[in-house]
Amino acid sequence: MKGIVLAGGSGTRLHPITLTMSKQLLPVYDKPMVYYPLSTLMLAGITEILVISTPAALPQLRELFGDGAQLGLDISYAEQPEPRGIAEAFLVGERFVDGQECALILGDNLFHGPQLDGVLSAACRKVDGCVLFGYQVDDPERYAVGETDDRGRLVSLEEKPARPRSRQAITGLYLYNKEVVDIAKEIRPSARGELEITDVNKVYLAEGKASLVNLGEEFKWLDTGTCESLLEASSYIREVNRRDGLRIGCIEETALRMGFIDAETCYNRGLDMKHSEYGRYVMDVARSWNARRR
């Protein structure tokens, strides 16, 4: 399965912070925002990844990740000159997808929870259409909302409904079979002039090929697209770090634990950042990894 990180958009909800900087490069506690969605794809076992962003942000993202080789990844890049909807990612990335199954994650989404890698890898093995991930929220009218029957089957999808049928928000992580590009090509722009990902998902739902994975209370999902949610996410990452000693979204640690790189490569990545707490954490992760294997 291939993966796409959609890191475009103009970040208008974060103005004036994003007037001169890409939203996905803003710090969420100790690392750029884009680290978190990238690490989520890595936890799913995905190593071939396309980063889509604006012409202005792409040079910075390339400088940040390069070709991904130091993380055991194959990272490529594509431009989305203007935000024309989430579903446009499949038109921009058509050559990259190349008729294969694909995961799409939004560049401002953060996921954390126990055995998240297992949940993701299990979902990737069961893609027969599209797989969506739901999360209970208090304000479902702000999101796409999924309704399930008493057997947990997805029965309806609504985009920002005035009267939501459930509190199950559809998060910014989506898994699709090889038909997704063709479906995206048939979608027409919505009233706001965008190619809506919900319209793609509704096609799968109408064919009986859309399923929903419910992320329970043990998981955390944050959309870091507003000043308030950006602060909440940073506070959450800081709390977990101080309480458990874990650094959520540490791409070097994820690469090591997933077997994409060895401990020496991980250590050297940390060594390059040795003057920061993050760099020293990466070095410690590599040392501990080696110690456990002696």
Tab-separated table of C-alpha atoms in Angstrom:
chain	number	residue	atom	x	y	z
A	1	MET	CA	0.000	0.000	0.000
A	2	LYS	CA	1.165	3.506	-0.849
A	3	GLY	CA	0.606	6.592	1.298
A	4	ILE	CA	-0.181	10.241	0.657
A	5	VAL	CA	0.297	13.088	3.127
A	6	LEU	CA	-1.847	16.024	2.024
A	7	ALA	CA	0.042	18.981	3.467
A	8	GLY	CA	-1.349	21.772	1.319
A	9	GLY	CA	-3.880	24.489	1.942
A	10	SER	CA	-3.446	28.081	2.999
A	11	GLY	CA	-4.046	27.586	6.735
A	12	THR	CA	-6.514	30.459	6.912
A	13	ARG	CA	-7.837	29.318	10.301
A	14	LEU	CA	-4.371	29.994	11.704
A	15	HIS	CA	-3.822	33.474	10.259
A	16	PRO	CA	-1.678	35.489	10.830
A	17	ILE	CA	0.672	32.649	11.906
A	18	THR	CA	0.472	30.979	8.505
A	19	LEU	CA	0.720	34.087	6.348
A	20	THR	CA	4.401	33.331	5.718
A	21	MET	CA	4.698	29.689	6.823
A	22	SER	CA	3.087	26.394	5.905
A	23	LYS	CA	0.713	25.136	8.567
A	24	GLN	CA	2.286	21.677	8.450
A	25	LEU	CA	5.683	23.104	9.423
A	26	LEU	CA	4.373	24.766	12.580
A	27	PRO	CA	5.651	23.191	15.805
A	28	VAL	CA	3.426	20.844	17.754
A	29	TYR	CA	5.398	20.770	21.001
A	30	ASP	CA	8.840	19.496	19.920
A	31	LYS	CA	8.515	18.705	16.217
A	32	PRO	CA	6.895	19.970	13.006
A	33	MET	CA	3.222	19.162	12.625
A	34	VAL	CA	3.871	17.034	9.529
A	35	TYR	CA	5.895	14.523	11.587
A	36	TYR	CA	2.690	13.209	13.157
A	37	PRO	CA	0.786	12.148	10.006
A	38	LEU	CA	4.006	10.801	8.504
A	39	SER	CA	4.625	8.641	11.569
A	40	THR	CA	1.027	7.351	11.368
A	41	LEU	CA	1.578	6.088	7.826
A	42	MET	CA	4.844	4.515	8.968
A	43	LEU	CA	3.021	2.721	11.806
A	44	ALA	CA	0.755	1.232	9.150
A	45	GLY	CA	3.857	-0.268	7.524
A	46	ILE	CA	3.807	2.141	4.583
A	47	THR	CA	7.195	3.153	3.204
A	48	GLU	CA	6.350	4.624	-0.224
A	49	ILE	CA	4.933	8.074	0.458
A	50	LEU	CA	3.926	11.122	-1.568
A	51	VAL	CA	3.871	14.520	0.151
A	52	ILE	CA	1.522	16.992	-1.554
A	53	SER	CA	1.851	20.666	-0.678
A	54	THR	CA	1.974	24.195	-2.059
A	55	PRO	CA	4.747	25.414	-4.342
A	56	ALA	CA	5.990	27.687	-1.529
A	57	ALA	CA	6.151	24.912	1.096
A	58	LEU	CA	7.571	22.075	-1.000
A	59	PRO	CA	11.216	23.261	-0.895
A	60	GLN	CA	11.088	23.321	2.918
A	61	LEU	CA	9.464	19.893	3.082
A	62	ARG	CA	12.088	18.492	0.721
A	63	GLU	CA	14.807	19.944	2.921
A	64	LEU	CA	13.151	18.414	5.978
A	65	PHE	CA	12.718	14.856	4.656
A	66	GLY	CA	14.793	14.593	1.488
A	67	ASP	CA	14.075	11.353	-0.335
A	68	GLY	CA	13.279	9.599	2.947
A	69	ALA	CA	16.208	7.176	2.689
A	70	GLN	CA	17.530	8.039	6.165
A	71	LEU	CA	14.215	6.788	7.532
A	72	GLY	CA	14.025	3.737	5.283
A	73	LEU	CA	11.339	5.469	3.238
A	74	ASP	CA	10.840	6.449	-0.391
A	75	ILE	CA	9.404	9.970	-0.261
A	76	SER	CA	8.382	11.927	-3.344
A	77	TYR	CA	6.656	15.293	-3.720
A	78	ALA	CA	3.921	16.924	-5.772
A	79	GLU	CA	2.402	20.390	-6.018
A	80	GLN	CA	-1.156	21.407	-5.267
A	81	PRO	CA	-1.073	25.064	-6.371
A	82	GLU	CA	-4.460	25.870	-4.841
A	83	PRO	CA	-6.609	24.014	-2.315
A	84	ARG	CA	-9.385	22.457	-4.386
A	85	GLY	CA	-10.506	19.804	-1.940
A	86	ILE	CA	-9.101	16.717	-0.249
A	87	ALA	CA	-10.166	14.400	-3.079
A	88	GLU	CA	-7.922	16.315	-5.478
A	89	ALA	CA	-4.997	14.539	-3.799
A	90	PHE	CA	-5.808	11.509	-5.957
A	91	LEU	CA	-5.754	13.539	-9.150
A	92	VAL	CA	-2.459	15.189	-8.210
A	93	GLY	CA	-1.062	11.828	-7.136
A	94	GLU	CA	-2.468	9.667	-9.932
A	95	ARG	CA	0.928	8.599	-11.268
A	96	PHE	CA	2.176	7.899	-7.775
A	97	VAL	CA	-0.832	5.739	-6.841
A	98	ASP	CA	-0.423	3.857	-10.138
A	99	GLY	CA	-3.461	1.640	-9.679
A	100	GLN	CA	-2.516	0.413	-6.206
A	101	GLU	CA	-4.175	0.544	-2.800
A	102	CYS	CA	-3.540	3.843	-1.072
A	103	ALA	CA	-3.762	5.527	2.322
A	104	LEU	CA	-4.445	9.258	2.549
A	105	ILE	CA	-3.808	11.292	5.695
A	106	LEU	CA	-4.279	15.003	6.253
A	107	GLY	CA	-1.174	16.909	7.255
A	108	ASP	CA	-2.740	18.386	10.386
A	109	ASN	CA	-4.073	15.156	11.923
A	110	LEU	CA	-2.550	13.534	15.002
A	111	PHE	CA	-3.340	9.988	16.171
A	112	HIS	CA	-2.137	8.251	19.325
A	113	GLY	CA	-3.190	5.162	21.224
A	114	PRO	CA	-2.197	1.696	22.430
A	115	GLN	CA	-1.229	-0.741	19.661
A	116	LEU	CA	-2.072	1.848	17.028
A	117	ASP	CA	0.307	0.070	14.662
A	118	GLY	CA	-1.700	-3.131	15.037
A	119	VAL	CA	-5.000	-1.365	14.425
A	120	LEU	CA	-3.629	0.304	11.308
A	121	SER	CA	-1.918	-2.752	9.851
A	122	ALA	CA	-5.056	-4.862	10.421
A	123	ALA	CA	-7.166	-2.240	8.633
A	124	CYS	CA	-4.701	-2.138	5.731
A	125	ARG	CA	-5.088	-5.880	5.259
A	126	LYS	CA	-8.876	-5.598	4.968
A	127	VAL	CA	-9.289	-2.888	2.346
A	128	ASP	CA	-12.133	-3.977	0.073
A	129	GLY	CA	-13.290	-0.530	-0.987
A	130	CYS	CA	-12.583	2.155	1.579
A	131	VAL	CA	-11.842	2.045	5.299
A	132	LEU	CA	-12.617	5.123	7.403
A	133	PHE	CA	-11.688	5.850	11.002
A	134	GLY	CA	-14.275	7.292	13.384
A	135	TYR	CA	-13.837	9.177	16.642
A	136	GLN	CA	-16.469	10.340	19.121
A	137	VAL	CA	-16.602	14.149	19.423
A	138	ASP	CA	-18.766	16.652	21.245
A	139	ASP	CA	-19.257	18.883	18.184
A	140	PRO	CA	-19.941	16.510	15.261
A	141	GLU	CA	-21.536	19.287	13.197
A	142	ARG	CA	-17.990	20.521	12.449
A	143	TYR	CA	-17.007	17.283	10.703
A	144	ALA	CA	-18.080	14.613	8.280
A	145	VAL	CA	-20.179	12.230	10.372
A	146	GLY	CA	-20.624	8.482	10.037
A	147	GLU	CA	-23.690	6.590	11.242
A	148	THR	CA	-23.517	2.872	12.003
A	149	ASP	CA	-26.219	0.284	12.655
A	150	ASP	CA	-26.418	-1.961	15.703
A	151	ARG	CA	-23.898	-4.331	14.092
A	152	GLY	CA	-21.349	-1.571	13.579
A	153	ARG	CA	-21.848	-1.370	9.818
A	154	LEU	CA	-21.564	2.056	8.211
A	155	VAL	CA	-24.974	3.116	6.881
A	156	SER	CA	-24.682	6.861	6.216
A	157	LEU	CA	-22.199	9.695	5.739
A	158	GLU	CA	-22.957	13.398	6.079
A	159	GLU	CA	-20.658	16.390	5.608
A	160	LYS	CA	-20.978	18.880	8.498
A	161	PRO	CA	-24.670	18.137	9.152
A	162	ALA	CA	-26.834	20.645	11.021
A	163	ARG	CA	-28.442	17.716	12.862
A	164	PRO	CA	-25.863	14.933	13.122
A	165	ARG	CA	-27.151	11.380	13.313
A	166	SER	CA	-24.236	10.395	15.538
A	167	ARG	CA	-21.208	11.859	17.309
A	168	GLN	CA	-18.829	9.762	15.207
A	169	ALA	CA	-16.585	12.170	13.315
A	170	ILE	CA	-14.743	10.852	10.279
A	171	THR	CA	-11.075	11.544	10.904
A	172	GLY	CA	-8.496	12.627	8.331
A	173	LEU	CA	-7.144	9.126	7.680
A	174	TYR	CA	-8.554	7.079	4.805
A	175	LEU	CA	-7.668	3.749	3.192
A	176	TYR	CA	-8.727	2.962	-0.384
A	177	ASN	CA	-8.586	0.197	-2.955
A	178	LYS	CA	-7.146	0.695	-6.420
A	179	GLU	CA	-10.375	2.235	-7.765
A	180	VAL	CA	-10.040	5.486	-5.814
A	181	VAL	CA	-8.416	7.553	-8.574
A	182	ASP	CA	-11.134	6.654	-11.071
A	183	ILE	CA	-13.805	7.505	-8.512
A	184	ALA	CA	-12.150	10.828	-7.671
A	185	LYS	CA	-12.112	11.727	-11.371
A	186	GLU	CA	-15.902	11.408	-11.504
A	187	ILE	CA	-16.554	13.643	-8.495
A	188	ARG	CA	-17.885	17.109	-9.281
A	189	PRO	CA	-16.985	20.178	-7.196
A	190	SER	CA	-19.309	20.946	-4.290
A	191	ALA	CA	-21.090	24.237	-3.665
A	192	ARG	CA	-17.895	25.588	-2.129
A	193	GLY	CA	-15.954	24.661	-5.260
A	194	GLU	CA	-14.029	21.719	-3.786
A	195	LEU	CA	-13.713	18.023	-4.569
A	196	GLU	CA	-15.055	16.596	-1.331
A	197	ILE	CA	-13.569	13.419	0.089
A	198	THR	CA	-16.985	12.636	1.581
A	199	ASP	CA	-18.378	12.389	-1.953
A	200	VAL	CA	-15.699	9.802	-2.775
A	201	ASN	CA	-16.580	7.891	0.381
A	202	LYS	CA	-20.276	7.993	-0.474
A	203	VAL	CA	-19.590	6.242	-3.773
A	204	TYR	CA	-17.969	3.390	-1.879
A	205	LEU	CA	-20.825	3.397	0.652
A	206	ALA	CA	-23.427	3.132	-2.121
A	207	GLU	CA	-21.552	0.098	-3.450
A	208	GLY	CA	-21.515	-1.484	0.000
A	209	LYS	CA	-17.733	-1.178	0.150
A	210	ALA	CA	-17.224	1.373	2.923
A	211	SER	CA	-16.404	0.349	6.481
A	212	LEU	CA	-15.690	2.272	9.663
A	213	VAL	CA	-13.075	1.519	12.310
A	214	ASN	CA	-14.179	3.032	15.607
A	215	LEU	CA	-11.268	4.515	17.519
A	216	GLY	CA	-12.363	4.113	21.119
A	217	GLU	CA	-11.746	6.164	24.233
A	218	GLU	CA	-8.238	4.760	24.601
A	219	PHE	CA	-7.197	6.646	21.459
A	220	LYS	CA	-6.592	10.321	20.895
A	221	TRP	CA	-7.324	12.150	17.654
A	222	LEU	CA	-6.573	15.819	17.156
A	223	ASP	CA	-7.101	18.043	14.137
A	224	THR	CA	-4.473	20.734	14.713
A	225	GLY	CA	-5.876	23.247	12.222
A	226	THR	CA	-6.892	25.981	14.675
A	227	CYS	CA	-4.957	27.959	17.280
A	228	GLU	CA	-6.899	26.299	20.087
A	229	SER	CA	-6.402	22.756	18.776
A	230	LEU	CA	-2.739	23.484	18.054
A	231	LEU	CA	-2.234	24.441	21.685
A	232	GLU	CA	-4.258	21.434	22.872
A	233	ALA	CA	-2.134	19.093	20.778
A	234	SER	CA	1.115	20.568	22.055
A	235	SER	CA	-0.110	20.270	25.635
A	236	TYR	CA	-1.124	16.656	25.073
A	237	ILE	CA	2.239	15.718	23.521
A	238	ARG	CA	4.050	17.432	26.389
A	239	GLU	CA	1.920	15.651	28.995
A	240	VAL	CA	2.558	12.210	27.485
A	241	ASN	CA	6.260	12.978	27.226
A	242	ARG	CA	6.523	14.014	30.869
A	243	ARG	CA	4.261	11.252	32.187
A	244	ASP	CA	5.430	8.285	30.117
A	245	GLY	CA	8.749	9.419	28.680
A	246	LEU	CA	7.396	8.919	25.142
A	247	ARG	CA	7.725	11.301	22.223
A	248	ILE	CA	4.659	10.821	20.039
A	249	GLY	CA	5.404	11.230	16.360
A	250	CYS	CA	9.143	10.562	16.644
A	251	ILE	CA	9.776	9.392	13.085
A	252	GLU	CA	13.237	7.996	13.852
A	253	GLU	CA	11.917	5.813	16.667
A	254	THR	CA	9.018	4.677	14.509
A	255	ALA	CA	11.386	3.798	11.657
A	256	LEU	CA	13.561	1.770	14.036
A	257	ARG	CA	10.689	-0.114	15.673
A	258	MET	CA	9.086	-0.874	12.307
A	259	GLY	CA	12.354	-2.279	11.005
A	260	PHE	CA	12.851	0.400	8.344
A	261	ILE	CA	16.288	1.402	9.717
A	262	ASP	CA	18.861	-0.070	12.090
A	263	ALA	CA	19.962	1.304	15.463
A	264	GLU	CA	23.131	2.870	14.042
A	265	THR	CA	21.171	4.893	11.513
A	266	CYS	CA	18.725	5.946	14.230
A	267	TYR	CA	21.565	6.966	16.527
A	268	ASN	CA	23.239	9.039	13.822
A	269	ARG	CA	19.968	10.835	13.133
A	270	GLY	CA	19.844	11.765	16.795
A	271	LEU	CA	23.501	12.749	16.802
A	272	ASP	CA	22.798	15.325	14.105
A	273	MET	CA	20.363	16.952	16.577
A	274	LYS	CA	22.343	16.288	19.763
A	275	HIS	CA	21.903	19.805	21.144
A	276	SER	CA	18.130	19.333	21.415
A	277	GLU	CA	16.154	17.152	23.818
A	278	TYR	CA	14.575	15.495	20.792
A	279	GLY	CA	17.963	14.531	19.355
A	280	ARG	CA	19.159	13.117	22.668
A	281	TYR	CA	15.923	11.118	22.959
A	282	VAL	CA	16.541	9.581	19.514
A	283	MET	CA	20.083	8.641	20.569
A	284	ASP	CA	18.760	7.058	23.776
A	285	VAL	CA	16.170	5.069	21.819
A	286	ALA	CA	18.945	3.647	19.633
A	287	ARG	CA	21.125	2.804	22.646
A	288	SER	CA	18.237	1.052	24.424
A	289	TRP	CA	17.400	-0.876	21.258
A	290	ASN	CA	20.938	-2.176	21.009
A	291	ALA	CA	21.113	-3.001	24.726
A	292	ARG	CA	17.946	-5.143	24.561
A	293	ARG	CA	19.411	-7.154	21.704
A	294	ARG	CA	22.712	-8.065	23.343
